[in-house]
XYZ file of C-alpha atoms in Angstrom:
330
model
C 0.000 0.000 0.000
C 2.466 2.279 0.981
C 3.516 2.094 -2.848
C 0.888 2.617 -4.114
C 0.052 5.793 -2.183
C 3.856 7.086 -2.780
C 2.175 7.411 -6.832
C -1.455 8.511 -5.915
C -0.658 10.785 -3.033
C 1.635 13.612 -4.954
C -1.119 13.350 -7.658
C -4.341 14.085 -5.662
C -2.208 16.559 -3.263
C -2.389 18.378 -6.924
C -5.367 18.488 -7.416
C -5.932 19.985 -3.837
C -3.286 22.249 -4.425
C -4.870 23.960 -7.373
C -8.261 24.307 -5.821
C -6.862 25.765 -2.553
C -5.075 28.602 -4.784
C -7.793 28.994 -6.677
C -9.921 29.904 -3.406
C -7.439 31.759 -1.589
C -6.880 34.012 -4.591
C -3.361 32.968 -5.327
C -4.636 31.976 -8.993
C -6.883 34.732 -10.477
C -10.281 33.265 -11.691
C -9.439 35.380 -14.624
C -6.076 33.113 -15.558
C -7.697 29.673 -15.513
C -8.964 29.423 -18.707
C -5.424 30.324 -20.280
C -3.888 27.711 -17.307
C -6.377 24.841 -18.968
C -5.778 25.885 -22.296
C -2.343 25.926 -21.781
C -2.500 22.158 -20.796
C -5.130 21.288 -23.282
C -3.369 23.018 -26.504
C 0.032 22.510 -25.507
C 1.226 20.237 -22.773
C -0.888 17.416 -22.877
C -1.038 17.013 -26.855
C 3.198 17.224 -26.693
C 2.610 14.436 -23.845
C 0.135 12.099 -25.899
C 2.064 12.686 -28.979
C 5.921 11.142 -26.954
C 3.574 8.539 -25.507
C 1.749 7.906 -29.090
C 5.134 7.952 -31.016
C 6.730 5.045 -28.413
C 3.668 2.683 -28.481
C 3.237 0.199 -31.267
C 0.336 1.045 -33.514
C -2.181 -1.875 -31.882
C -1.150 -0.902 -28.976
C -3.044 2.398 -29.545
C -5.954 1.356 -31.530
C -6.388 -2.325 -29.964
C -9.869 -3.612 -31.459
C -10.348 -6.036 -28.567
C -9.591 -2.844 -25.943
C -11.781 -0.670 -28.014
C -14.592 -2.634 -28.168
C -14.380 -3.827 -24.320
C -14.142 -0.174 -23.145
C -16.952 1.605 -25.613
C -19.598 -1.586 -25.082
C -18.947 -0.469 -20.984
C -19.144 3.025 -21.497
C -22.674 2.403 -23.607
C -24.121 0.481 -20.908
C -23.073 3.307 -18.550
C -24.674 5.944 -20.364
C -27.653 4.088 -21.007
C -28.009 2.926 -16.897
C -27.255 6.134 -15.561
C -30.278 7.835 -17.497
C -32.315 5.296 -16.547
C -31.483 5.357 -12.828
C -31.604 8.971 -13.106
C -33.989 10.814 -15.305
C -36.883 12.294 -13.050
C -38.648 15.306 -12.759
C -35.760 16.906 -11.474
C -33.652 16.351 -13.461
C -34.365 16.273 -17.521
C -33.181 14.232 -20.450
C -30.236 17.365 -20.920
C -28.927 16.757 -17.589
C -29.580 13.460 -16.933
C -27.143 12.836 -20.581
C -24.537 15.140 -18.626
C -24.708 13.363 -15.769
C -24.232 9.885 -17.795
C -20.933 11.652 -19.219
C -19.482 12.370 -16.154
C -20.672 8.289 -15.113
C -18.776 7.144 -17.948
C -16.344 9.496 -19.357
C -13.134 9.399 -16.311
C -10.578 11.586 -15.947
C -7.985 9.977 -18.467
C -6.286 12.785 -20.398
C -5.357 15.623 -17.695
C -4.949 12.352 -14.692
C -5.073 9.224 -15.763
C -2.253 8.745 -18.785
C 0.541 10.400 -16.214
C -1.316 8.318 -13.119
C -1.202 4.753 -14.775
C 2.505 5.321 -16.298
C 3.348 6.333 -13.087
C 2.123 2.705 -11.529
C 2.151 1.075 -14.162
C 5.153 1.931 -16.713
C 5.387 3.158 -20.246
C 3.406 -0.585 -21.492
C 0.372 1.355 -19.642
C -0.254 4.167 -22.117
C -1.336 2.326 -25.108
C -4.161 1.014 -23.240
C -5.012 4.432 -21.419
C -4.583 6.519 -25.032
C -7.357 3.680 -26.454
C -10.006 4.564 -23.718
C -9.076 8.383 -24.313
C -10.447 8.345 -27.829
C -13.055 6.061 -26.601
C -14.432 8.309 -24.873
C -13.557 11.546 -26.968
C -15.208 10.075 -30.013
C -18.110 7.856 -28.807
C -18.862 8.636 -24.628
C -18.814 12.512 -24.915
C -19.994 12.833 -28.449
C -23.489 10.615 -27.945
C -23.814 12.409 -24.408
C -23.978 15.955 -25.909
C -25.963 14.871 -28.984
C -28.808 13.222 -26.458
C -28.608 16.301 -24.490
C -28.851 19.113 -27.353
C -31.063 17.154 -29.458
C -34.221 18.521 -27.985
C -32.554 21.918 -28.163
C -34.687 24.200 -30.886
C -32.282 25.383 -33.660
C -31.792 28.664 -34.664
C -35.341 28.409 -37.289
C -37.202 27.108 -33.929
C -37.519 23.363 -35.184
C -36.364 20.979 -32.634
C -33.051 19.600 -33.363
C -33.180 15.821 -34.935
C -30.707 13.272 -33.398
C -28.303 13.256 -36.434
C -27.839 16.834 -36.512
C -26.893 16.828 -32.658
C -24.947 13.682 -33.288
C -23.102 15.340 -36.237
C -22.184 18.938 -34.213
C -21.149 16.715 -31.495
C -18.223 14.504 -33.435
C -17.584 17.625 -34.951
C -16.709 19.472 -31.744
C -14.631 16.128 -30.810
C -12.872 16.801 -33.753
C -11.829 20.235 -32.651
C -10.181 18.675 -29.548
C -6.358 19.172 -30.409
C -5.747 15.750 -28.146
C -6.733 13.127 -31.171
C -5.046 14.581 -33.353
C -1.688 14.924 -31.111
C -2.452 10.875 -30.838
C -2.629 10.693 -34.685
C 0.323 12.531 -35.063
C 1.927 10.033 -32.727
C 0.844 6.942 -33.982
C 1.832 8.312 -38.008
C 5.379 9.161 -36.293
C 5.820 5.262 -34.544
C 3.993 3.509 -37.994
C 7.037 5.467 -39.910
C 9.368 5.631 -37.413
C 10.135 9.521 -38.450
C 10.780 11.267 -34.942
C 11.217 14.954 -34.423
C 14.912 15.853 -33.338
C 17.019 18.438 -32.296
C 15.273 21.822 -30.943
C 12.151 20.708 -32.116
C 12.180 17.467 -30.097
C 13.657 19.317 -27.237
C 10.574 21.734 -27.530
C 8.082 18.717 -27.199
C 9.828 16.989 -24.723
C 9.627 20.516 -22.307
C 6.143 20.812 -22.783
C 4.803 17.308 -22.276
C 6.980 16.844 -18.798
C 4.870 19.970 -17.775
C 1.648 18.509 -18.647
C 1.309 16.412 -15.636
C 1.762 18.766 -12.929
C -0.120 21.887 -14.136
C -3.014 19.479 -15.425
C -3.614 18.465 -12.036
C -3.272 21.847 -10.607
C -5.461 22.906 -13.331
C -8.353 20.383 -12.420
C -8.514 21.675 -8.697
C -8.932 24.763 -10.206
C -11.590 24.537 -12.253
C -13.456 22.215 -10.056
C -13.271 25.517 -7.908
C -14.522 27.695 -10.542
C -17.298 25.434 -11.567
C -18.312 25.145 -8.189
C -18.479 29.423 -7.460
C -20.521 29.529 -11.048
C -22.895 26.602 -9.660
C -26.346 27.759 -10.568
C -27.891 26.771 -6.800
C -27.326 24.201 -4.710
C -27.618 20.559 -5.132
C -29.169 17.801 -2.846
C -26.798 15.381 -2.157
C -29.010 12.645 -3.946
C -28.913 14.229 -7.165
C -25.133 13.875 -7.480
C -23.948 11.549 -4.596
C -25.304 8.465 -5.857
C -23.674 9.503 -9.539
C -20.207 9.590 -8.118
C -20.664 5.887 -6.668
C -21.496 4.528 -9.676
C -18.795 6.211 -11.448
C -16.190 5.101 -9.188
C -17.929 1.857 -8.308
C -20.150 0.231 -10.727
C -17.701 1.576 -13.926
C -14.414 -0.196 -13.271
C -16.539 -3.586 -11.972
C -18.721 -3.817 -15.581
C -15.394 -3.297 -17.259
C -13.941 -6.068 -14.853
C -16.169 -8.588 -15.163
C -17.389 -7.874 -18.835
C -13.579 -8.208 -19.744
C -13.179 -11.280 -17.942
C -15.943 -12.959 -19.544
C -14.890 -11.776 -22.695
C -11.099 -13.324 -21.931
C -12.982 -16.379 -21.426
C -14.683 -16.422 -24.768
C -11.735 -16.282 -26.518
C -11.599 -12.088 -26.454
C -7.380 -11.522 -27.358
C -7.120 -9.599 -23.965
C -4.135 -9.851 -21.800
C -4.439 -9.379 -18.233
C -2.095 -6.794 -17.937
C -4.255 -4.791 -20.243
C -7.294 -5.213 -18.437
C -5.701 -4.181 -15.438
C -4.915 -0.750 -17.314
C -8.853 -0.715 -18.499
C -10.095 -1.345 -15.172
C -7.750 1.225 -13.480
C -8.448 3.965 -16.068
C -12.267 3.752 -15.049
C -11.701 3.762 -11.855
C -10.722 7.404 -12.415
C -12.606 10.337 -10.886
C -14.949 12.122 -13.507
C -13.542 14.385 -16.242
C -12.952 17.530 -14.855
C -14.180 19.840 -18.155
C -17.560 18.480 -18.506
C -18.762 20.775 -16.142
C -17.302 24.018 -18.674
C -18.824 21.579 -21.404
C -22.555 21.035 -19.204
C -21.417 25.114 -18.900
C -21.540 26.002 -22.370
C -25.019 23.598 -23.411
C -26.990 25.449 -20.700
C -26.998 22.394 -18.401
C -27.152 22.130 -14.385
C -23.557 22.580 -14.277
C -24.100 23.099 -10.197
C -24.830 19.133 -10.207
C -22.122 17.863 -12.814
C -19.526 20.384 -10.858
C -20.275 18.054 -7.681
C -20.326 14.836 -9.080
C -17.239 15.792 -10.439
C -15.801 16.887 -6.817
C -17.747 14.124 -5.129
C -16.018 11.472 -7.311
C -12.527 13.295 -7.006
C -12.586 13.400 -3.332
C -13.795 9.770 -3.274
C -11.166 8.345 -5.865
C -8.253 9.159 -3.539
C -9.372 6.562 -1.343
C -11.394 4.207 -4.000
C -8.472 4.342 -6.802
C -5.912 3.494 -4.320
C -7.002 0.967 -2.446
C -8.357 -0.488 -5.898
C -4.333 -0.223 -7.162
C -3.298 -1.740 -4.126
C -5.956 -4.467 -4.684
C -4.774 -5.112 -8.154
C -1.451 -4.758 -8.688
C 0.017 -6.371 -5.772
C -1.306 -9.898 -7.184
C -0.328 -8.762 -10.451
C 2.873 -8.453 -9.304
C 2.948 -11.162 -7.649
C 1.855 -13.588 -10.546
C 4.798 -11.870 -12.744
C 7.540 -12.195 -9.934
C 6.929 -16.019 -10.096
């Protein structure tokens, strides 16, 4: 355990770090968009694109992974507005809070987090369930939540429209594309050098520490802009499954699927099962922000879950790896 926490602790402590300076007024509310877009245009695609260009192509766009991790993330969605949906809460936020259920924390925590435990053989398997859930998760969430919104003639919006403007804003995420550029530069083998590789390698080895910094403050920011306050049964029970009920349908749905014959090794459903055991993405609540959803609720699922993970992803780890490593010591 006390290896495990030696990775986790310095991660979450963060997290805390950049909400605490966030409160206090150390970090202007003013400079945290240009702090996350700092990580999201710059650091973290440099980051994804070292990790991309080291991992063998299958590594990064596994079939068996893909399939395992989007059939989960599905069944998430779909559960979560079941279990959800009321009179309190409508089909637009009941799809937000599904994307927070399903879509974890991979690209600003969990790619530095599970290299970290893990080593480098952990980011093909993390970099699969980020476009995962780039591509599929987030873009049928905001589709089922704008689809009932009228468009600009007054008709209501039809599902392939919403479906359409969603992959397209997907597409105007600069983190697939830093993967693509990755996984072109390890299928050719043509790596940047000199300066220029100097450059990348600067600004990806700043990606993990200001991305976590940048998470605790924006789940500050989200939580000052919350539009009124939320009973703790609207978002409590959301966390849990997120934390809970995620990484055990990916467990058990990849272990049946190992014993149909599903080319999965264990070490990457370890990965799989670790990457949703993640806390919730921290920028769906500027995303739940921007569509005019309750982003009071999706800002405290999103706390609730972080919070929570330090204690549910570690002990998880400790559950996990320790036989792992075990079984590969002997």
């Amino acid at each position: 355990m006390q290896a495990i926490l030696a990775v986790t602790l310095p991660f979450f402590a963060l997290v805390l770090c950049g909400y605490l300076a966030a409160s206090r007024g150390v970090l202007a509310e003013s400079a945290i968009p240009g702090l996350n877009g700092f990580v999201l245009f710059f650091a973290l695609p440099c980051m994804l694109f070292r990790f991309g260009m080291n991992t063998p192509v299958l590594e990064l766009l596994n079939p068996a992974m893909l399939g395992l991790y989007v059939s989960v993330a599905l069944a998430m969605v779909g559960l979560t507005i079941a279990l959800t949906r009321s009179p309190r809460v409508d089909m637009k936020n009941a799809a937000f809070g599904a994307l927070v259920a399903a879509f974890p924390n991979t690209g600003f925590m969990g790619v530095p987090l599970l290299v970290a435990l893990l080593g480098q053989n952990a980011a093909g398997p993390v970099i699969c369930t980020v476009l995962a859930d780039l591509f599929v998760t987030s873009s049928l969430c905001v589709a089922l939540a704008s689809a009932h919104d009228p468009r600009p003639d007054g008709r209501p919006a039809t599902a392939g429209a919403a479906l359409a403007q969603a992959l397209r804003g997907a597409l105007s995420n600069p983190l697939p594309w830093s993967i693509a550029l990755g996984i072109l530069a390890s299928a050719t083998g043509l790596h940047p050098a000199g300066p220029l590789d100097t450059v990348i390698r600067m600004l990806g080895d700043a990606a993990s520490p200001v991305a976590l910094f940048t998470i605790g403050a924006v789940l500050w920011r989200s939580g000052r802009h919350a539009q009124g306050r939320t009973p703790v049964a609207l978002y409590l029970p959301v966390a849990l499954v997120k934390l809970i009920l995620h990484p055990a349908l990916v467990w058990s749905l990849g272990l049946v699927g190992r014993r149909f014959g599903l080319p999965l090794s264990e070490f990457q459903l370890l990965v799989l099962v670790l990457a949703a055991a993640l806390p919730s993405a921290s920028n769906v609540s500027l995303l739940a922000e921007r569509y005019g959803a309750d982003n009071g609720r999706v800002a405290r699922i999103i706390m609730a879950s972080t919070v929570l993970a330090f204690l549910s992803f570690t002990a998880l780890a400790w559950l996990l790896i320790r036989p792992a490593a075990t079984a590969a010591a002997q």
